[in-house]
Amino acid sequence: FLKKVCTLTAAVSAAAMLTTGAVSAKNFKIAVGDSAGSSQEGTGKFFIEALEEKSGGKHTGTMFLNGQLGSEQDTVNEAAIGTLDMSLLAINNVTPFSPTVGVFTLPYVILSLEDAEKLTQGPIGQELTENTIRDAGVRILAWTYTGFRRLTNSKKPVTTVADLQDLIIRVPKNEIMIETYKSWGINPTPMAWSETFTGLQTKVVDGQDNPYTTINSMKFYEVQEYVTNLRYIFSIEPLIVSEAVFQDLSEEDQQILIEAGKEATLKSAQYLRDIEAEIKDELVAKGMQIDDPENDEAEFIKLATEAVWPKFYDSIGGVEKMNAVLTAIGRDPV
Ligand code: MLT
């Protein structure tokens, strides 16, 4: 009888452990908005490597590239309800669900990779992570640094605000980016990322903006000819995990995910430092013409900062938040 009870107890406790996920091995399903060769994929690889190593091979991850699991904004919803484990996507596609992260999308706030590293890896990044858990049910595990979003189009070189006026430009469904183009005098076309290549190919839109590495990995050089070196947004692309999925893990496993995310973040910055210049040359070799905006971008900067910043102080957490961000990167408060 005693033997029977012991066996039963062991079976019950094994089943309990399995249902809480405390010991079960997991293959995390990771949605990725971009294609192979992108900096998003780079972060995914760094994260999976670190996850496997730190969990002694217990956990791993599988990436589904190129928006296979839905548009970037849809993946936030999926993760929030726990039907998707993780997603790698641009921060501008998280903002609609957690407005305070919009501070990273405000034009001309982040002016270098170093600014991006300071903000994401410091107390402000930590606070934004807590906000996305609260607002959107997802936790930021890692940050991808993808570089400045450069404007591309199929029609002509653009170096001034006047040059933009007759172009139809695709933007993400993001209010800050829509308002930025409005400040430059045009009404942009909001379109999901997963539809953008086709939109450019079929000429529903003339242009879009994204970093060199994204332009290259998404093969935009096949449908776009001109690049303008705008620096209005430095693209940051988090790896998010469903908070429901995260809370199902043991504390030890949660810590493993957090540490793997930190390692992937550091490697992502190095990756960008190593490859960005090379990718820019590759785009030229593939036939793209790259121009700098006239007058060191002064007109673009003035119009966007004056019109757009004040419109979003409330949504990012007040003018004090804006000033905390500016001060953290050594800039004058507003
Ligand atoms: C977008 O333009 O929607 C995103 O920045 C694209 C991306 O994830 O690379």
Short mmCIF file of C-alpha atoms and ligand atoms in Angstrom, two decimals:
data_model
loop_
_atom_site.label_atom_id
_atom_site.label_comp_id
_atom_site.label_asym_id
_atom_site.label_seq_id
_atom_site.Cartn_x
_atom_site.Cartn_y
_atom_site.Cartn_z
CA PHE A 1 0.00 0.00 0.00
CA LEU A 2 2.77 2.39 0.98
CA LYS A 3 4.52 1.77 -2.32
CA LYS A 4 1.29 2.59 -4.17
CA VAL A 5 0.83 5.89 -2.31
CA CYS A 6 4.43 6.87 -2.99
CA THR A 7 4.06 6.16 -6.69
CA LEU A 8 0.84 8.13 -6.79
CA THR A 9 2.39 11.08 -4.95
CA ALA A 10 5.34 11.10 -7.33
CA ALA A 11 3.01 10.98 -10.34
CA VAL A 12 0.84 13.81 -8.98
CA SER A 13 3.81 16.04 -8.23
CA ALA A 14 5.36 15.36 -11.64
CA ALA A 15 2.06 16.29 -13.30
CA ALA A 16 1.81 19.46 -11.20
CA MET A 17 5.30 20.48 -12.23
CA LEU A 18 4.45 19.93 -15.84
CA THR A 19 1.30 22.00 -15.70
CA THR A 20 3.04 24.93 -13.94
CA GLY A 21 5.80 24.63 -16.52
CA ALA A 22 8.35 24.61 -13.72
CA VAL A 23 10.45 21.84 -15.19
CA SER A 24 9.21 21.41 -18.74
CA ALA A 25 11.54 22.26 -21.58
CA LYS A 26 10.20 24.90 -23.90
CA ASN A 27 10.73 25.84 -27.52
CA PHE A 28 9.70 29.50 -27.58
CA LYS A 29 7.86 30.53 -30.73
CA ILE A 30 9.31 33.87 -31.87
CA ALA A 31 7.56 36.03 -34.50
CA VAL A 32 9.97 38.20 -36.50
CA GLY A 33 8.71 41.10 -38.65
CA ASP A 34 11.78 41.23 -40.89
CA SER A 35 13.48 38.73 -43.14
CA ALA A 36 16.72 36.72 -42.99
CA GLY A 37 19.80 38.91 -42.63
CA SER A 38 17.98 41.62 -40.67
CA SER A 39 19.15 42.98 -37.37
CA GLN A 40 15.94 41.59 -35.85
CA GLU A 41 17.01 38.12 -36.93
CA GLY A 42 20.48 38.85 -35.51
CA THR A 43 19.02 39.59 -32.08
CA GLY A 44 16.85 36.48 -32.30
CA LYS A 45 19.91 34.32 -32.97
CA PHE A 46 21.92 35.92 -30.15
CA PHE A 47 19.00 35.42 -27.79
CA ILE A 48 18.41 31.76 -28.71
CA GLU A 49 22.14 30.97 -28.37
CA ALA A 50 22.28 32.56 -24.92
CA LEU A 51 19.02 30.91 -23.88
CA GLU A 52 20.24 27.45 -24.84
CA GLU A 53 23.59 27.98 -23.14
CA LYS A 54 22.20 29.45 -19.91
CA SER A 55 19.47 26.80 -19.60
CA GLY A 56 21.94 23.98 -20.29
CA GLY A 57 20.03 23.09 -23.47
CA LYS A 58 16.66 22.86 -21.71
CA HIS A 59 15.07 25.79 -23.56
CA THR A 60 15.37 26.94 -27.13
CA GLY A 61 13.50 29.16 -29.57
CA THR A 62 12.31 29.04 -33.17
CA MET A 63 11.99 32.18 -35.29
CA PHE A 64 9.23 32.67 -37.86
CA LEU A 65 10.63 35.35 -40.17
CA ASN A 66 9.09 37.87 -42.50
CA GLY A 67 5.80 38.49 -40.75
CA GLN A 68 4.72 34.84 -41.18
CA LEU A 69 2.84 35.03 -37.87
CA GLY A 70 1.04 38.26 -38.74
CA SER A 71 1.72 41.98 -38.86
CA GLU A 72 4.04 43.32 -36.17
CA GLN A 73 1.15 45.09 -34.43
CA ASP A 74 -0.96 41.90 -34.47
CA THR A 75 1.83 39.97 -32.77
CA VAL A 76 1.59 42.29 -29.74
CA ASN A 77 -2.05 41.28 -29.33
CA GLU A 78 -1.20 37.61 -29.75
CA ALA A 79 1.53 37.80 -27.13
CA ALA A 80 -0.72 39.75 -24.78
CA ILE A 81 -3.25 36.93 -24.73
CA GLY A 82 -0.53 34.27 -24.57
CA THR A 83 -1.15 32.56 -27.92
CA LEU A 84 2.32 33.67 -29.05
CA ASP A 85 5.44 33.47 -26.87
CA MET A 86 7.67 36.18 -28.27
CA SER A 87 7.97 38.76 -31.02
CA LEU A 88 10.77 40.84 -32.52
CA LEU A 89 9.37 44.06 -33.90
CA ALA A 90 10.02 47.77 -34.28
CA ILE A 91 9.31 49.93 -31.22
CA ASN A 92 7.00 52.12 -33.33
CA ASN A 93 4.70 49.11 -33.62
CA VAL A 94 4.54 48.74 -29.81
CA THR A 95 3.61 52.40 -29.22
CA PRO A 96 -0.09 52.04 -30.14
CA PHE A 97 -0.43 49.59 -27.21
CA SER A 98 1.81 51.40 -24.72
CA PRO A 99 2.03 55.10 -25.56
CA THR A 100 4.94 55.97 -23.25
CA VAL A 101 7.39 54.05 -25.47
CA GLY A 102 6.58 56.74 -28.04
CA VAL A 103 9.39 58.75 -26.55
CA PHE A 104 11.78 56.56 -28.56
CA THR A 105 9.92 57.42 -31.77
CA LEU A 106 9.75 61.20 -31.30
CA PRO A 107 11.71 62.77 -34.14
CA TYR A 108 15.31 63.79 -33.46
CA VAL A 109 15.39 62.69 -29.81
CA ILE A 110 17.87 59.81 -30.23
CA LEU A 111 20.81 61.13 -32.21
CA SER A 112 23.26 58.20 -32.08
CA LEU A 113 23.65 54.52 -31.26
CA GLU A 114 25.21 55.61 -27.96
CA ASP A 115 22.06 57.62 -27.09
CA ALA A 116 19.97 54.55 -27.91
CA GLU A 117 22.12 52.30 -25.71
CA LYS A 118 22.03 54.75 -22.79
CA LEU A 119 18.27 55.14 -22.90
CA THR A 120 17.31 51.51 -23.42
CA GLN A 121 19.82 50.00 -20.97
CA GLY A 122 19.34 52.64 -18.24
CA PRO A 123 16.48 53.46 -15.86
CA ILE A 124 14.31 54.87 -18.65
CA GLY A 125 14.39 51.57 -20.56
CA GLN A 126 13.55 49.75 -17.34
CA GLU A 127 10.58 52.01 -16.70
CA LEU A 128 9.28 51.56 -20.25
CA THR A 129 9.51 47.78 -19.82
CA GLU A 130 7.36 48.02 -16.71
CA ASN A 131 4.91 50.21 -18.64
CA THR A 132 4.55 47.73 -21.51
CA ILE A 133 3.81 44.94 -19.01
CA ARG A 134 1.10 47.12 -17.46
CA ASP A 135 -0.37 48.51 -20.69
CA ALA A 136 0.18 45.78 -23.27
CA GLY A 137 0.77 42.52 -21.36
CA VAL A 138 4.24 42.09 -22.86
CA ARG A 139 7.71 42.38 -21.32
CA ILE A 140 10.73 43.70 -23.18
CA LEU A 141 13.59 41.20 -22.89
CA ALA A 142 16.12 42.59 -25.36
CA TRP A 143 16.72 45.61 -27.56
CA THR A 144 17.83 45.51 -31.18
CA TYR A 145 19.67 48.56 -32.52
CA THR A 146 18.94 48.89 -36.22
CA GLY A 147 20.17 52.40 -37.08
CA PHE A 148 18.59 55.58 -38.41
CA ARG A 149 15.48 55.25 -40.54
CA ARG A 150 16.45 56.47 -44.00
CA LEU A 151 13.86 57.65 -46.50
CA THR A 152 13.66 55.68 -49.75
CA ASN A 153 11.61 56.34 -52.86
CA SER A 154 11.30 55.19 -56.45
CA LYS A 155 11.01 58.57 -58.14
CA LYS A 156 13.73 61.16 -57.46
CA PRO A 157 16.51 62.33 -55.15
CA VAL A 158 15.07 64.05 -52.05
CA THR A 159 17.29 66.48 -50.19
CA THR A 160 14.82 69.18 -49.08
CA VAL A 161 11.35 69.30 -47.57
CA ALA A 162 10.12 70.77 -50.87
CA ASP A 163 11.31 67.64 -52.71
CA LEU A 164 8.94 65.52 -50.61
CA GLN A 165 5.78 67.32 -51.57
CA ASP A 166 4.60 65.18 -54.50
CA LEU A 167 5.57 61.82 -53.03
CA ILE A 168 3.26 59.24 -51.43
CA ILE A 169 5.13 57.89 -48.43
CA ARG A 170 4.18 54.79 -46.43
CA VAL A 171 4.48 55.04 -42.66
CA PRO A 172 3.71 52.51 -39.92
CA LYS A 173 0.35 52.93 -38.21
CA ASN A 174 1.96 55.24 -35.70
CA GLU A 175 0.59 58.69 -34.82
CA ILE A 176 3.99 60.22 -34.10
CA MET A 177 5.36 59.24 -37.50
CA ILE A 178 2.18 60.40 -39.26
CA GLU A 179 2.44 63.79 -37.51
CA THR A 180 6.12 64.06 -38.40
CA TYR A 181 5.43 63.76 -42.13
CA LYS A 182 2.53 66.20 -41.72
CA SER A 183 4.97 68.69 -40.19
CA TRP A 184 6.92 68.34 -43.44
CA GLY A 185 3.78 69.19 -45.42
CA ILE A 186 2.58 65.80 -46.66
CA ASN A 187 -0.10 63.33 -45.66
CA PRO A 188 1.64 59.94 -45.41
CA THR A 189 -0.09 56.59 -45.99
CA PRO A 190 -0.27 54.34 -42.89
CA MET A 191 0.30 50.70 -43.89
CA ALA A 192 1.21 47.52 -42.01
CA TRP A 193 4.83 46.45 -42.33
CA SER A 194 3.83 43.08 -43.76
CA GLU A 195 2.17 44.87 -46.71
CA THR A 196 4.89 47.40 -47.40
CA PHE A 197 7.03 45.57 -49.97
CA THR A 198 3.96 44.87 -52.11
CA GLY A 199 2.78 48.46 -51.66
CA LEU A 200 6.11 49.70 -53.05
CA GLN A 201 6.21 47.11 -55.80
CA THR A 202 2.70 47.86 -57.06
CA LYS A 203 3.37 51.61 -56.66
CA VAL A 204 0.47 52.18 -54.30
CA VAL A 205 3.14 54.17 -52.45
CA ASP A 206 6.33 55.79 -53.78
CA GLY A 207 8.48 55.45 -50.70
CA GLN A 208 8.96 54.56 -47.04
CA ASP A 209 11.60 54.88 -44.34
CA ASN A 210 13.67 52.21 -42.60
CA PRO A 211 17.36 51.66 -41.72
CA TYR A 212 19.98 50.50 -44.25
CA THR A 213 20.04 46.99 -42.79
CA THR A 214 16.27 46.67 -43.16
CA ILE A 215 16.25 48.16 -46.68
CA ASN A 216 18.85 45.54 -47.59
CA SER A 217 17.40 42.48 -45.88
CA MET A 218 13.91 43.25 -47.20
CA LYS A 219 15.33 43.71 -50.73
CA PHE A 220 13.79 47.16 -51.09
CA TYR A 221 16.59 47.97 -53.58
CA GLU A 222 14.53 45.93 -56.07
CA VAL A 223 11.68 48.45 -55.94
CA GLN A 224 13.31 51.68 -54.67
CA GLU A 225 16.10 53.75 -56.16
CA TYR A 226 16.79 56.81 -53.99
CA VAL A 227 17.81 56.98 -50.34
CA THR A 228 17.87 60.14 -48.24
CA ASN A 229 20.01 60.02 -45.12
CA LEU A 230 17.36 61.27 -42.70
CA ARG A 231 18.09 60.74 -39.01
CA TYR A 232 14.67 61.54 -37.58
CA ILE A 233 14.23 58.18 -35.83
CA PHE A 234 16.90 55.79 -34.63
CA SER A 235 15.21 52.42 -35.03
CA ILE A 236 15.03 50.33 -31.89
CA GLU A 237 13.42 46.91 -32.10
CA PRO A 238 12.60 45.06 -28.90
CA LEU A 239 12.25 41.35 -28.31
CA ILE A 240 9.04 41.05 -26.31
CA VAL A 241 7.76 38.05 -24.38
CA SER A 242 4.14 37.42 -23.43
CA GLU A 243 3.88 38.33 -19.74
CA ALA A 244 1.44 35.41 -19.29
CA VAL A 245 4.03 33.00 -20.72
CA PHE A 246 6.80 34.60 -18.62
CA GLN A 247 4.78 34.29 -15.42
CA ASP A 248 4.27 30.58 -16.10
CA LEU A 249 8.01 29.98 -15.85
CA SER A 250 9.93 29.19 -12.69
CA GLU A 251 11.89 32.08 -11.16
CA GLU A 252 15.08 30.47 -12.31
CA ASP A 253 13.88 30.26 -15.90
CA GLN A 254 12.59 33.83 -15.78
CA GLN A 255 16.08 34.91 -14.74
CA ILE A 256 17.59 32.91 -17.61
CA LEU A 257 15.35 34.75 -20.09
CA ILE A 258 16.30 38.12 -18.62
CA GLU A 259 20.04 37.35 -18.74
CA ALA A 260 19.80 35.95 -22.29
CA GLY A 261 18.01 39.15 -23.30
CA LYS A 262 20.76 41.33 -21.82
CA GLU A 263 23.40 39.38 -23.70
CA ALA A 264 21.47 39.67 -26.99
CA THR A 265 21.14 43.45 -26.45
CA LEU A 266 24.90 43.93 -26.09
CA LYS A 267 25.61 41.76 -29.13
CA SER A 268 23.05 43.65 -31.21
CA ALA A 269 24.88 46.95 -30.64
CA GLN A 270 28.18 45.37 -31.68
CA TYR A 271 26.53 43.80 -34.72
CA LEU A 272 25.30 47.20 -35.93
CA ARG A 273 28.75 48.75 -35.36
CA ASP A 274 30.30 45.94 -37.41
CA ILE A 275 27.96 45.87 -40.39
CA GLU A 276 26.22 49.22 -40.98
CA ALA A 277 28.89 50.87 -43.16
CA GLU A 278 29.30 47.70 -45.19
CA ILE A 279 25.55 47.44 -45.81
CA LYS A 280 25.42 51.06 -46.97
CA ASP A 281 28.11 50.26 -49.56
CA GLU A 282 26.17 47.18 -50.61
CA LEU A 283 23.07 49.27 -51.31
CA VAL A 284 25.12 51.55 -53.57
CA ALA A 285 26.56 48.51 -55.32
CA LYS A 286 22.99 47.30 -55.87
CA GLY A 287 22.18 50.55 -57.67
CA MET A 288 20.73 52.83 -55.00
CA GLN A 289 21.63 56.52 -54.98
CA ILE A 290 22.23 57.85 -51.46
CA ASP A 291 21.96 61.60 -50.73
CA ASP A 292 22.34 63.72 -47.61
CA PRO A 293 19.59 66.19 -46.74
CA GLU A 294 20.54 69.78 -47.53
CA ASN A 295 21.94 72.05 -44.85
CA ASP A 296 22.60 69.22 -42.40
CA GLU A 297 18.86 68.42 -42.24
CA ALA A 298 18.15 71.77 -40.49
CA GLU A 299 14.75 72.36 -42.11
CA PHE A 300 13.48 68.83 -41.40
CA ILE A 301 14.68 69.09 -37.80
CA LYS A 302 13.13 72.48 -37.08
CA LEU A 303 9.71 71.65 -38.55
CA ALA A 304 9.42 68.25 -36.87
CA THR A 305 10.68 69.13 -33.41
CA GLU A 306 8.63 72.32 -33.14
CA ALA A 307 5.37 70.80 -34.36
CA VAL A 308 5.55 67.21 -33.14
CA TRP A 309 7.22 67.15 -29.72
CA PRO A 310 4.60 69.25 -27.84
CA LYS A 311 1.74 67.20 -29.33
CA PHE A 312 2.97 64.05 -27.59
CA TYR A 313 4.18 65.22 -24.18
CA ASP A 314 0.96 64.00 -22.55
CA SER A 315 1.06 60.55 -24.13
CA ILE A 316 4.70 59.91 -23.21
CA GLY A 317 4.13 60.81 -19.57
CA GLY A 318 4.43 64.61 -19.49
CA VAL A 319 7.05 67.21 -20.31
CA GLU A 320 9.02 66.03 -17.25
CA LYS A 321 9.48 62.64 -18.95
CA MET A 322 10.69 64.34 -22.10
CA ASN A 323 13.19 66.31 -20.03
CA ALA A 324 14.34 63.20 -18.17
CA VAL A 325 15.06 61.56 -21.54
CA LEU A 326 16.87 64.59 -22.94
CA THR A 327 18.94 65.02 -19.78
CA ALA A 328 19.89 61.32 -19.75
CA ILE A 329 21.56 61.79 -23.14
CA GLY A 330 23.23 65.08 -22.24
CA ARG A 331 20.83 67.41 -24.05
CA ASP A 332 19.15 70.58 -22.84
CA PRO A 333 15.64 70.19 -21.45
CA VAL A 334 12.76 71.87 -23.32
C1 MLT B 1 7.95 49.39 -39.82
O1 MLT B 1 8.35 50.23 -40.66
O2 MLT B 1 6.76 49.09 -39.62
C2 MLT B 1 8.99 48.67 -39.04
O3 MLT B 1 9.94 49.59 -38.61
C3 MLT B 1 9.61 47.66 -39.90
C4 MLT B 1 10.53 46.73 -39.21
O4 MLT B 1 10.14 46.06 -38.28
O5 MLT B 1 11.69 46.60 -39.62
#
